[in-house]
Short mmCIF file of C-alpha atoms in Angstrom, two decimals:
data_model
loop_
_atom_site.label_atom_id
_atom_site.label_comp_id
_atom_site.label_asym_id
_atom_site.label_seq_id
_atom_site.Cartn_x
_atom_site.Cartn_y
_atom_site.Cartn_z
CA MET A 1 0.00 0.00 0.00
CA LYS A 2 2.83 2.37 0.92
CA GLU A 3 4.49 1.95 -2.50
CA LYS A 4 1.18 2.52 -4.23
CA VAL A 5 0.55 5.80 -2.40
CA ILE A 6 4.09 7.00 -3.08
CA GLY A 7 3.65 6.08 -6.74
CA ILE A 8 0.41 8.09 -6.95
CA LEU A 9 2.04 11.08 -5.27
CA GLU A 10 5.07 10.94 -7.58
CA ASP A 11 2.79 10.88 -10.61
CA LEU A 12 0.70 13.78 -9.34
CA THR A 13 3.53 16.03 -8.24
CA GLY A 14 5.95 15.09 -11.01
CA SER A 15 8.61 14.92 -8.34
CA GLN A 16 10.87 11.91 -7.79
CA GLU A 17 11.90 13.12 -4.34
CA ILE A 18 8.74 11.99 -2.52
CA ALA A 19 10.26 8.63 -1.50
CA ASP A 20 13.33 10.39 -0.06
CA ASN A 21 11.40 12.66 2.24
CA LEU A 22 8.14 11.25 3.53
CA ASP A 23 7.62 14.19 5.90
CA ILE A 24 7.74 16.90 3.27
CA ASN A 25 4.79 19.30 3.48
CA LEU A 26 3.12 18.84 0.12
CA TYR A 27 1.04 22.04 0.27
CA ASP A 28 3.65 24.41 1.68
CA GLU A 29 6.12 23.21 -0.96
CA GLY A 30 3.60 23.84 -3.73
CA LEU A 31 3.61 20.15 -4.76
CA LEU A 32 -0.14 19.69 -4.25
CA ASP A 33 -3.07 22.07 -4.72
CA SER A 34 -6.85 21.63 -4.58
CA MET A 35 -6.94 20.23 -8.10
CA ALA A 36 -4.20 17.66 -7.41
CA THR A 37 -5.93 16.81 -4.13
CA VAL A 38 -9.08 15.79 -5.98
CA GLN A 39 -6.96 13.68 -8.35
CA LEU A 40 -5.32 12.09 -5.31
CA LEU A 41 -8.73 11.18 -3.83
CA LEU A 42 -9.83 9.67 -7.15
CA GLU A 43 -6.60 7.69 -7.54
CA LEU A 44 -6.87 6.38 -3.99
CA GLN A 45 -10.38 5.25 -4.86
CA SER A 46 -9.44 3.46 -8.09
CA GLN A 47 -5.99 2.09 -7.16
CA CYS A 48 -6.30 1.40 -3.42
CA GLY A 49 -10.05 0.98 -3.10
CA VAL A 50 -10.40 3.53 -0.28
CA ASP A 51 -13.28 5.93 -0.51
CA VAL A 52 -12.46 9.34 0.93
CA PRO A 53 -15.30 11.87 0.62
CA VAL A 54 -14.23 15.50 0.18
CA SER A 55 -15.75 16.25 3.60
CA GLU A 56 -13.31 13.90 5.31
CA PHE A 57 -10.38 15.61 3.72
CA GLU A 58 -8.95 17.96 6.35
CA ARG A 59 -5.81 19.49 4.81
CA SER A 60 -3.75 19.54 7.99
CA GLU A 61 -4.29 15.78 8.40
CA TRP A 62 -3.18 14.97 4.85
CA ASP A 63 -0.25 17.31 4.21
CA THR A 64 2.71 14.88 4.19
CA PRO A 65 3.24 11.52 2.42
CA ASN A 66 3.57 9.80 5.81
CA LYS A 67 0.26 11.20 7.03
CA ILE A 68 -1.49 10.17 3.80
CA ILE A 69 -0.08 6.63 4.06
CA ALA A 70 -1.19 6.36 7.70
CA LYS A 71 -4.69 7.63 6.77
CA VAL A 72 -5.05 5.20 3.88
CA GLU A 73 -3.83 2.26 5.96
CA SER A 74 -6.29 3.10 8.75
CA MET A 75 -9.27 3.03 6.35
CA MET B 1 -36.23 48.93 23.22
CA ILE B 2 -32.53 49.43 22.64
CA ASN B 3 -30.63 48.05 19.70
CA LEU B 4 -26.92 47.31 19.81
CA GLN B 5 -25.02 46.25 16.71
CA PRO B 6 -22.11 43.83 17.21
CA TYR B 7 -18.75 45.53 17.98
CA GLU B 8 -20.21 48.89 17.03
CA ASN B 9 -18.86 50.97 19.89
CA PRO B 10 -16.89 50.71 23.16
CA MET B 11 -20.09 50.24 25.21
CA TYR B 12 -20.77 46.98 23.40
CA PHE B 13 -17.42 45.63 24.59
CA ILE B 14 -18.08 46.68 28.17
CA TYR B 15 -21.49 44.94 28.23
CA LEU B 16 -19.94 41.93 26.55
CA PHE B 17 -17.06 41.69 29.01
CA VAL B 18 -19.39 41.92 32.02
CA ALA B 19 -21.66 39.27 30.51
CA LEU B 20 -18.76 36.95 29.70
CA LEU B 21 -17.05 37.28 33.09
CA PRO B 22 -18.89 34.32 34.72
CA ILE B 23 -18.03 32.13 31.70
CA ILE B 24 -14.35 33.12 31.91
CA ILE B 25 -14.15 32.44 35.66
CA ALA B 26 -15.91 29.09 35.29
CA MET B 27 -13.59 28.07 32.46
CA LEU B 28 -10.56 28.90 34.58
CA TYR B 29 -11.94 26.40 37.11
CA GLY B 30 -12.37 23.83 34.33
CA LYS B 31 -16.15 24.18 34.10
CA LYS B 32 -18.53 25.20 31.35
CA LEU B 33 -21.70 27.20 31.90
CA HIS B 34 -23.66 26.06 28.88
CA TRP B 35 -27.03 27.23 30.17
CA TYR B 36 -25.63 30.65 31.09
CA GLN B 37 -23.92 30.92 27.71
CA THR B 38 -27.25 30.22 26.02
CA ILE B 39 -28.93 33.03 27.96
CA ILE B 40 -26.11 35.48 27.13
CA SER B 41 -26.24 34.51 23.47
CA PHE B 42 -29.98 35.07 23.45
CA VAL B 43 -29.62 38.50 25.09
CA PHE B 44 -26.99 39.65 22.60
CA LEU B 45 -29.04 38.34 19.68
CA VAL B 46 -32.05 40.29 20.96
CA LEU B 47 -29.86 43.40 21.27
CA ALA B 48 -28.68 43.02 17.67
CA PHE B 49 -32.01 42.03 16.11
CA GLY B 50 -34.49 43.80 18.41
CA GLY B 51 -35.58 47.43 18.83
CA VAL B 52 -35.57 49.31 15.54
CA LYS B 53 -34.42 46.13 13.79
CA TRP B 54 -37.32 43.99 15.00
CA HIS B 55 -38.34 43.11 11.43
CA GLU B 56 -34.87 41.59 10.92
CA GLY B 57 -35.41 39.62 14.10
CA ILE B 58 -38.65 38.13 12.72
CA ALA B 59 -36.86 37.31 9.45
CA LEU B 60 -34.05 35.62 11.40
CA ILE B 61 -36.49 33.46 13.39
CA ALA B 62 -38.36 32.40 10.25
CA TYR B 63 -35.09 31.67 8.48
CA ILE B 64 -33.75 29.57 11.33
CA ILE B 65 -36.93 27.48 11.57
CA PHE B 66 -36.81 26.91 7.81
CA GLU B 67 -33.14 25.84 7.75
CA MET B 68 -33.46 23.66 10.86
CA VAL B 69 -36.43 21.78 9.39
CA LEU B 70 -34.56 21.39 6.11
CA ILE B 71 -31.34 20.10 7.71
CA GLY B 72 -33.27 17.76 10.00
CA ALA B 73 -35.45 16.41 7.21
CA TYR B 74 -32.48 15.86 4.93
CA PHE B 75 -30.59 14.11 7.72
CA TYR B 76 -33.38 11.60 8.37
CA TYR B 77 -33.87 11.06 4.65
CA ARG B 78 -30.12 10.50 4.10
CA GLN B 79 -29.95 7.77 6.76
CA LYS B 80 -32.11 5.63 4.47
CA VAL B 81 -31.57 6.77 0.89
CA ASN B 82 -28.95 8.82 -0.97
CA GLN B 83 -30.30 10.18 -4.23
CA THR B 84 -28.48 12.97 -6.00
CA TRP B 85 -31.58 14.93 -6.95
CA VAL B 86 -32.78 15.07 -3.34
CA PHE B 87 -29.35 16.30 -2.24
CA CYS B 88 -29.34 18.96 -4.97
CA SER B 89 -32.87 20.05 -4.05
CA ALA B 90 -31.88 20.37 -0.40
CA VAL B 91 -28.91 22.60 -1.31
CA VAL B 92 -31.08 24.72 -3.61
CA LEU B 93 -33.74 25.09 -0.92
CA ALA B 94 -31.07 26.07 1.62
CA ILE B 95 -29.81 28.91 -0.57
CA ILE B 96 -33.18 30.14 -1.87
CA PRO B 97 -33.69 32.69 0.95
CA LEU B 98 -30.23 34.13 0.27
CA ILE B 99 -30.91 34.30 -3.47
CA ILE B 100 -34.18 36.16 -2.85
CA VAL B 101 -32.37 38.60 -0.56
CA LYS B 102 -29.65 39.20 -3.16
CA VAL B 103 -31.94 39.51 -6.18
CA THR B 104 -34.69 41.69 -4.65
CA PRO B 105 -32.70 44.97 -4.47
CA ALA B 106 -31.46 44.53 -8.06
CA VAL B 107 -34.98 43.94 -9.39
CA TYR B 108 -37.24 46.00 -7.13
CA GLY B 109 -34.76 48.58 -5.87
CA HIS B 110 -35.50 47.97 -2.19
CA PRO B 111 -34.16 45.44 0.34
CA SER B 112 -36.02 42.16 0.73
CA LEU B 113 -38.38 41.69 3.66
CA ILE B 114 -36.82 38.33 4.52
CA GLY B 115 -33.29 39.73 4.77
CA PHE B 116 -31.33 40.22 7.98
CA LEU B 117 -27.75 40.97 8.97
CA GLY B 118 -25.62 37.85 8.50
CA ILE B 119 -27.95 35.78 6.30
CA SER B 120 -25.02 34.92 3.99
CA TYR B 121 -22.96 33.50 6.80
CA LEU B 122 -25.81 31.41 8.18
CA THR B 123 -26.42 30.08 4.68
CA PHE B 124 -22.77 29.05 4.32
CA LYS B 125 -23.09 27.10 7.56
CA ALA B 126 -26.37 25.45 6.58
CA VAL B 127 -25.12 24.39 3.13
CA GLN B 128 -21.96 23.03 4.70
CA MET B 129 -24.01 20.85 7.04
CA ILE B 130 -26.16 19.47 4.22
CA MET B 131 -23.05 18.58 2.17
CA GLU B 132 -21.36 16.88 5.12
CA ILE B 133 -24.55 14.99 5.95
CA ARG B 134 -24.54 13.69 2.39
CA ASP B 135 -20.90 12.60 2.69
CA GLY B 136 -21.75 10.81 5.92
CA ALA B 137 -19.31 13.03 7.81
CA ILE B 138 -22.06 14.32 10.12
CA LYS B 139 -23.40 11.17 11.70
CA GLU B 140 -26.08 12.49 14.01
CA PHE B 141 -28.55 15.33 13.97
CA ASP B 142 -28.46 17.28 17.21
CA PRO B 143 -31.00 20.13 16.86
CA TRP B 144 -29.81 21.98 19.95
CA LEU B 145 -26.15 21.94 18.89
CA THR B 146 -27.10 22.86 15.32
CA LEU B 147 -28.94 25.88 16.71
CA GLN B 148 -25.93 26.85 18.85
CA PHE B 149 -23.69 26.48 15.81
CA LEU B 150 -25.86 28.52 13.44
CA LEU B 151 -26.61 31.26 15.98
CA PHE B 152 -23.19 31.50 17.65
CA PHE B 153 -23.48 35.22 18.35
CA PRO B 154 -19.83 36.44 18.15
CA THR B 155 -19.67 35.44 14.47
CA ILE B 156 -23.30 35.86 13.43
CA SER B 157 -23.06 39.10 11.48
CA SER B 158 -20.00 38.55 9.26
CA GLY B 159 -18.20 35.33 10.13
CA PRO B 160 -15.54 33.90 10.30
CA ILE B 161 -17.34 30.81 8.98
CA ASP B 162 -16.73 27.92 11.35
CA ARG B 163 -17.19 24.20 10.60
CA TYR B 164 -19.87 22.21 12.39
CA ARG B 165 -17.72 19.26 13.45
CA ARG B 166 -14.94 21.57 14.66
CA PHE B 167 -17.42 23.72 16.61
CA LYS B 168 -19.06 20.64 18.14
CA GLY B 169 -15.69 19.43 19.42
CA ASP B 170 -14.91 22.75 21.09
CA TYR B 171 -18.41 23.17 22.46
CA GLU B 172 -18.57 19.77 24.11
CA ARG B 173 -14.95 19.46 25.28
CA LYS B 174 -14.33 19.79 29.00
CA PRO B 175 -12.08 22.84 29.39
CA ASP B 176 -8.48 22.41 30.49
CA PRO B 177 -7.67 25.48 32.66
CA GLN B 178 -4.04 25.59 31.50
CA LYS B 179 -4.97 25.55 27.85
CA TYR B 180 -7.85 27.95 28.41
CA LEU B 181 -5.48 30.45 30.03
CA GLN B 182 -3.44 30.53 26.82
CA LEU B 183 -6.63 30.90 24.80
CA LEU B 184 -7.77 33.76 27.05
CA ASP B 185 -4.40 35.43 26.61
CA LYS B 186 -4.62 35.18 22.83
CA GLY B 187 -8.28 36.25 22.80
CA VAL B 188 -7.58 39.44 24.77
CA TRP B 189 -4.61 40.21 22.50
CA TYR B 190 -6.78 39.76 19.39
CA ILE B 191 -9.48 42.04 20.79
CA PHE B 192 -6.95 44.79 21.50
CA LEU B 193 -5.33 44.35 18.10
CA GLY B 194 -8.86 44.62 16.70
CA PHE B 195 -9.29 47.98 18.50
CA LEU B 196 -6.15 49.23 16.75
CA TYR B 197 -7.32 47.96 13.37
CA LYS B 198 -10.96 48.94 13.50
CA PHE B 199 -11.15 52.04 15.69
CA VAL B 200 -7.79 53.62 14.82
CA LEU B 201 -6.48 52.49 11.42
CA ALA B 202 -9.81 51.88 9.69
CA TYR B 203 -11.00 55.21 11.14
CA ILE B 204 -7.98 57.03 9.67
CA PHE B 205 -8.26 55.40 6.26
CA GLY B 206 -12.02 55.07 5.99
CA THR B 207 -13.44 58.08 7.81
CA LEU B 208 -10.68 60.70 7.64
CA LEU B 209 -8.95 60.02 4.31
CA LEU B 210 -11.33 58.17 2.02
CA PRO B 211 -14.11 60.79 1.61
CA ASN B 212 -11.58 63.54 0.84
CA VAL B 213 -9.54 61.48 -1.59
CA GLY B 214 -12.79 60.36 -3.23
CA LYS B 215 -13.98 63.96 -3.61
CA MET B 216 -10.71 64.96 -5.25
CA ALA B 217 -10.83 61.98 -7.64
CA LEU B 218 -14.39 62.91 -8.65
CA THR B 219 -13.47 66.58 -9.12
CA TYR B 220 -10.56 65.72 -11.41
CA GLY B 221 -12.66 63.04 -13.11
CA GLY B 222 -11.40 60.14 -15.24
CA ILE B 223 -8.07 58.58 -14.48
CA SER B 224 -6.04 60.72 -12.11
CA TRP B 225 -3.44 60.29 -9.38
CA TRP B 226 -6.28 60.86 -6.91
CA LEU B 227 -7.93 57.73 -8.28
CA VAL B 228 -4.71 55.80 -7.64
CA ALA B 229 -4.64 57.20 -4.11
CA TYR B 230 -8.30 56.20 -3.68
CA MET B 231 -7.43 52.64 -4.67
CA TYR B 232 -4.77 52.29 -1.95
CA VAL B 233 -6.72 54.12 0.75
CA TYR B 234 -9.84 52.05 0.05
CA SER B 235 -7.81 48.81 0.13
CA MET B 236 -6.29 49.71 3.50
CA ASP B 237 -9.69 50.67 4.89
CA LEU B 238 -11.25 47.44 3.64
CA PHE B 239 -8.52 45.35 5.20
CA PHE B 240 -8.32 47.05 8.59
CA ASP B 241 -12.08 47.30 8.94
CA PHE B 242 -12.79 43.66 8.14
CA ALA B 243 -9.66 42.22 9.76
CA GLY B 244 -10.44 44.28 12.86
CA TYR B 245 -14.00 42.98 12.98
CA SER B 246 -12.73 39.41 12.46
CA LEU B 247 -10.23 39.80 15.29
CA PHE B 248 -13.10 40.80 17.62
CA ALA B 249 -15.16 37.80 16.55
CA VAL B 250 -12.25 35.38 16.98
CA GLY B 251 -11.13 36.97 20.26
CA ILE B 252 -14.62 36.83 21.81
CA SER B 253 -15.01 33.21 20.63
CA TYR B 254 -11.74 32.34 22.36
CA LEU B 255 -13.01 33.83 25.65
CA MET B 256 -15.95 31.44 25.31
CA GLY B 257 -13.62 28.49 24.67
CA ILE B 258 -14.51 28.21 20.97
CA GLU B 259 -11.52 28.38 18.62
CA THR B 260 -13.20 30.08 15.69
CA PRO B 261 -10.72 29.96 12.77
CA MET B 262 -8.76 33.08 11.81
CA ASN B 263 -9.86 35.08 8.79
CA PHE B 264 -6.67 36.91 7.77
CA ASN B 265 -3.01 35.99 7.72
CA ARG B 266 -0.98 38.98 6.49
CA PRO B 267 -2.67 38.94 3.05
CA PHE B 268 -0.59 41.79 1.64
CA CYS B 269 2.57 39.70 2.06
CA ALA B 270 1.28 37.10 -0.43
CA TRP B 271 3.67 36.42 -3.33
CA ASN B 272 0.99 35.39 -5.81
CA ILE B 273 -2.76 35.59 -6.18
CA LYS B 274 -3.31 31.97 -5.17
CA GLU B 275 -1.38 32.56 -1.99
CA PHE B 276 -3.40 35.75 -1.46
CA TRP B 277 -6.63 33.74 -1.30
CA ASN B 278 -5.02 31.45 1.28
CA ARG B 279 -4.53 34.56 3.44
CA TRP B 280 -7.49 36.89 2.72
CA HIS B 281 -10.95 36.22 4.19
CA MET B 282 -9.68 32.68 4.67
CA THR B 283 -12.81 31.07 6.06
CA LEU B 284 -14.78 32.27 3.03
CA SER B 285 -12.17 31.25 0.47
CA PHE B 286 -11.72 27.86 2.17
CA TRP B 287 -15.48 27.42 2.17
CA PHE B 288 -15.58 28.11 -1.58
CA ARG B 289 -12.56 25.83 -2.09
CA ASP B 290 -13.99 22.89 -0.14
CA TYR B 291 -17.68 23.11 -0.92
CA ILE B 292 -17.66 24.43 -4.49
CA TYR B 293 -14.30 24.14 -6.23
CA MET B 294 -13.20 20.71 -5.01
CA ARG B 295 -16.65 19.18 -5.35
CA LEU B 296 -17.10 20.55 -8.84
CA VAL B 297 -13.65 19.33 -9.93
CA PHE B 298 -14.35 15.94 -8.32
CA PHE B 299 -17.65 15.68 -10.20
CA ILE B 300 -16.14 16.70 -13.56
CA MET B 301 -13.24 14.25 -13.22
CA LYS B 302 -15.29 11.36 -11.95
CA LYS B 303 -17.85 11.69 -14.74
CA LYS B 304 -15.01 12.42 -17.22
CA LEU B 305 -16.91 15.45 -18.56
CA ILE B 306 -13.67 17.22 -19.47
CA LYS B 307 -10.40 15.44 -20.17
CA ASN B 308 -7.82 18.19 -19.93
CA ARG B 309 -6.74 18.87 -16.34
CA ILE B 310 -5.87 22.50 -16.99
CA THR B 311 -9.31 23.13 -18.50
CA ILE B 312 -10.97 21.50 -15.50
CA ALA B 313 -9.02 23.71 -13.09
CA ASN B 314 -9.91 26.82 -15.10
CA VAL B 315 -13.61 25.93 -15.28
CA GLY B 316 -13.45 25.46 -11.51
CA TYR B 317 -11.86 28.88 -10.94
CA LEU B 318 -14.34 30.66 -13.21
CA THR B 319 -17.30 29.01 -11.49
CA LEU B 320 -15.98 29.73 -8.01
CA PHE B 321 -15.18 33.39 -8.58
CA LEU B 322 -18.31 34.10 -10.59
CA ILE B 323 -20.41 32.69 -7.77
CA MET B 324 -18.39 34.76 -5.31
CA GLY B 325 -19.02 37.86 -7.47
CA PHE B 326 -22.77 37.22 -7.66
CA TRP B 327 -22.84 36.54 -3.94
CA HIS B 328 -21.45 40.01 -3.24
CA GLY B 329 -24.39 41.46 -5.14
CA LEU B 330 -25.93 41.82 -8.58
CA THR B 331 -23.97 44.79 -9.87
CA TRP B 332 -21.53 44.89 -12.76
CA TYR B 333 -18.56 45.72 -10.54
CA TYR B 334 -18.97 42.73 -8.20
CA ILE B 335 -19.24 40.39 -11.16
CA VAL B 336 -16.24 41.99 -12.90
CA TYR B 337 -14.36 41.67 -9.59
CA GLY B 338 -15.07 37.92 -9.60
CA LEU B 339 -14.05 37.51 -13.23
CA TYR B 340 -10.90 39.54 -12.65
CA HIS B 341 -9.80 37.22 -9.86
CA ALA B 342 -10.61 34.12 -11.89
CA VAL B 343 -8.46 35.42 -14.76
CA ALA B 344 -5.68 36.40 -12.34
CA ILE B 345 -5.61 32.88 -10.85
CA ILE B 346 -5.69 31.23 -14.28
CA LEU B 347 -2.73 33.38 -15.38
CA CYS B 348 -0.99 32.61 -12.11
CA ASP B 349 -1.31 28.88 -12.87
CA VAL B 350 0.10 29.44 -16.38
CA TRP B 351 3.09 31.17 -14.83
CA LEU B 352 3.56 28.45 -12.17
CA ARG B 353 3.58 25.75 -14.86
CA TYR B 354 6.07 27.72 -16.92
CA LYS B 355 8.27 28.20 -13.86
CA LYS B 356 8.19 24.49 -13.07
CA LYS B 357 9.42 23.65 -16.58
CA HIS B 358 12.15 26.27 -16.70
CA ARG B 359 13.20 26.20 -13.07
CA SER B 360 16.92 26.50 -13.81
CA LYS B 361 16.56 29.56 -16.05
CA ILE B 362 14.37 31.72 -13.79
CA PRO B 363 16.21 33.59 -11.03
CA SER B 364 14.82 33.28 -7.52
CA ASN B 365 16.18 35.56 -4.83
CA ARG B 366 15.22 38.24 -2.33
CA PHE B 367 14.60 40.77 -5.04
CA THR B 368 12.30 38.53 -7.12
CA LYS B 369 10.35 37.64 -3.99
CA LEU B 370 9.85 41.32 -3.12
CA LEU B 371 8.87 42.03 -6.72
CA ALA B 372 6.31 39.20 -6.59
CA ILE B 373 4.80 40.63 -3.39
CA PHE B 374 4.71 44.12 -4.92
CA ILE B 375 2.97 42.92 -8.10
CA THR B 376 0.45 40.81 -6.16
CA PHE B 377 -0.32 43.73 -3.85
CA ASN B 378 -1.09 46.02 -6.78
CA VAL B 379 -3.14 43.42 -8.64
CA VAL B 380 -5.19 42.95 -5.46
CA CYS B 381 -5.60 46.68 -4.77
CA PHE B 382 -6.86 47.20 -8.31
CA SER B 383 -9.42 44.44 -7.77
CA PHE B 384 -10.60 46.26 -4.63
CA LEU B 385 -10.98 49.46 -6.63
CA ILE B 386 -13.35 47.56 -8.92
CA PHE B 387 -15.05 46.04 -5.87
CA SER B 388 -15.53 49.45 -4.21
CA GLY B 389 -17.98 50.56 -6.88
CA PHE B 390 -16.12 53.87 -7.05
CA LEU B 391 -15.47 53.39 -10.76
CA ASP B 392 -19.23 53.14 -11.26
CA THR B 393 -19.70 56.51 -9.57
CA LEU B 394 -16.71 58.01 -11.35
CA PHE B 395 -17.60 56.94 -14.88
CA PHE B 396 -21.39 56.73 -14.89
CA HIS B 397 -22.79 58.84 -12.05
CA ASN B 398 -20.19 61.55 -11.54
CA ILE B 399 -22.14 64.67 -10.56
CA ALA B 400 -18.94 66.79 -10.58
CA THR B 401 -18.28 66.22 -14.29
CA LEU B 402 -21.83 65.60 -15.52
CA LYS B 403 -22.89 69.12 -14.56
#
């Protein structure tokens, strides 16, 4: 699951450095925006089978790769 | 009967402080006085919506009953079935009173009978609840808490727009005296900063400077240096007035143990227009981001209505800012203001994509950062000049030059 999430994030951000720094703040660094967030939710749905409604998406809880992985694994 | 508008004058703060004192003391002992807080809220609502404003009070009561019934009915429906058309109807019904209030003055030239101070902000809260009920994020319908949330008096007239689940957490949590002390400290600081913003700086810009600069700009007519001055003075007034008000609302919420989110975060230090909207009237822009932009983009992508990602983002921006423009009111300058910001954000995205591709060739240093802030500041101030409606007066209703 971890590899899958990292793969999705690398595709979305176009950055190969995600795997090197799993605590990078994706929003502060300008790697993700609202648009990419929606793509992330859709990819998580199709590739990992987790359904995250937009309401459940609280930015501060999803702003680093590690946090996203933990969220996905807990679902 | 007396009428007292929120944060209008120093007396309001004195009454408020006296009324809040028991709550503050109880919180410092780790207790909450929910029943007392309800009475205080009721009294301050009566002060704001009673007396000469009694008709607004009636409109508020009718509105609240309507929205409560709607939210409750949708909640019970949603526990059994989840049809899109019912959800859409519920959202439309929730915003109909606001639409009537916004359209009436443009069509009939007088304010609507069902309008009252703060109807927009209550509508944002109600729509938010309906959307989160649909998503299953709100799992129970608590009428009493919903009422407390909608009618939370420190933020009733102009926000900041809180979120139901966040508010519920703060409202129900048993206070920790240590943490509350810090909150109290911050709250008092915000209120005093608000005094500086609203009663000193906004007074200087808005009451002392603005009318004179405006008169000069109208006398000269057309495009003049006075018009440029008007743009900056108006922008400063707008910021200090609204940021000051927001600081009061947040500060008072803190005294009551509710951490209402902040509305401004040094917006004039933003280095691009996207960043500006993350710092200006934040609770409104985040509301539009979460409940309009992201949902619309989600819908378009899921249904594969548009393939190109850039087009989807741009359609999203245009929709968001046009709705924001219409929400401000049905006049050409509010709508142009919305369009202007949509175009600015679309261009900003073009630039960001270009920068990403040519990272090595574009210099990035202290000077470029300052330049970016300077450009953003001016783009924003010009948008406020449009927003002010002054151009409408200047070009189409200028008595000084028409004579």
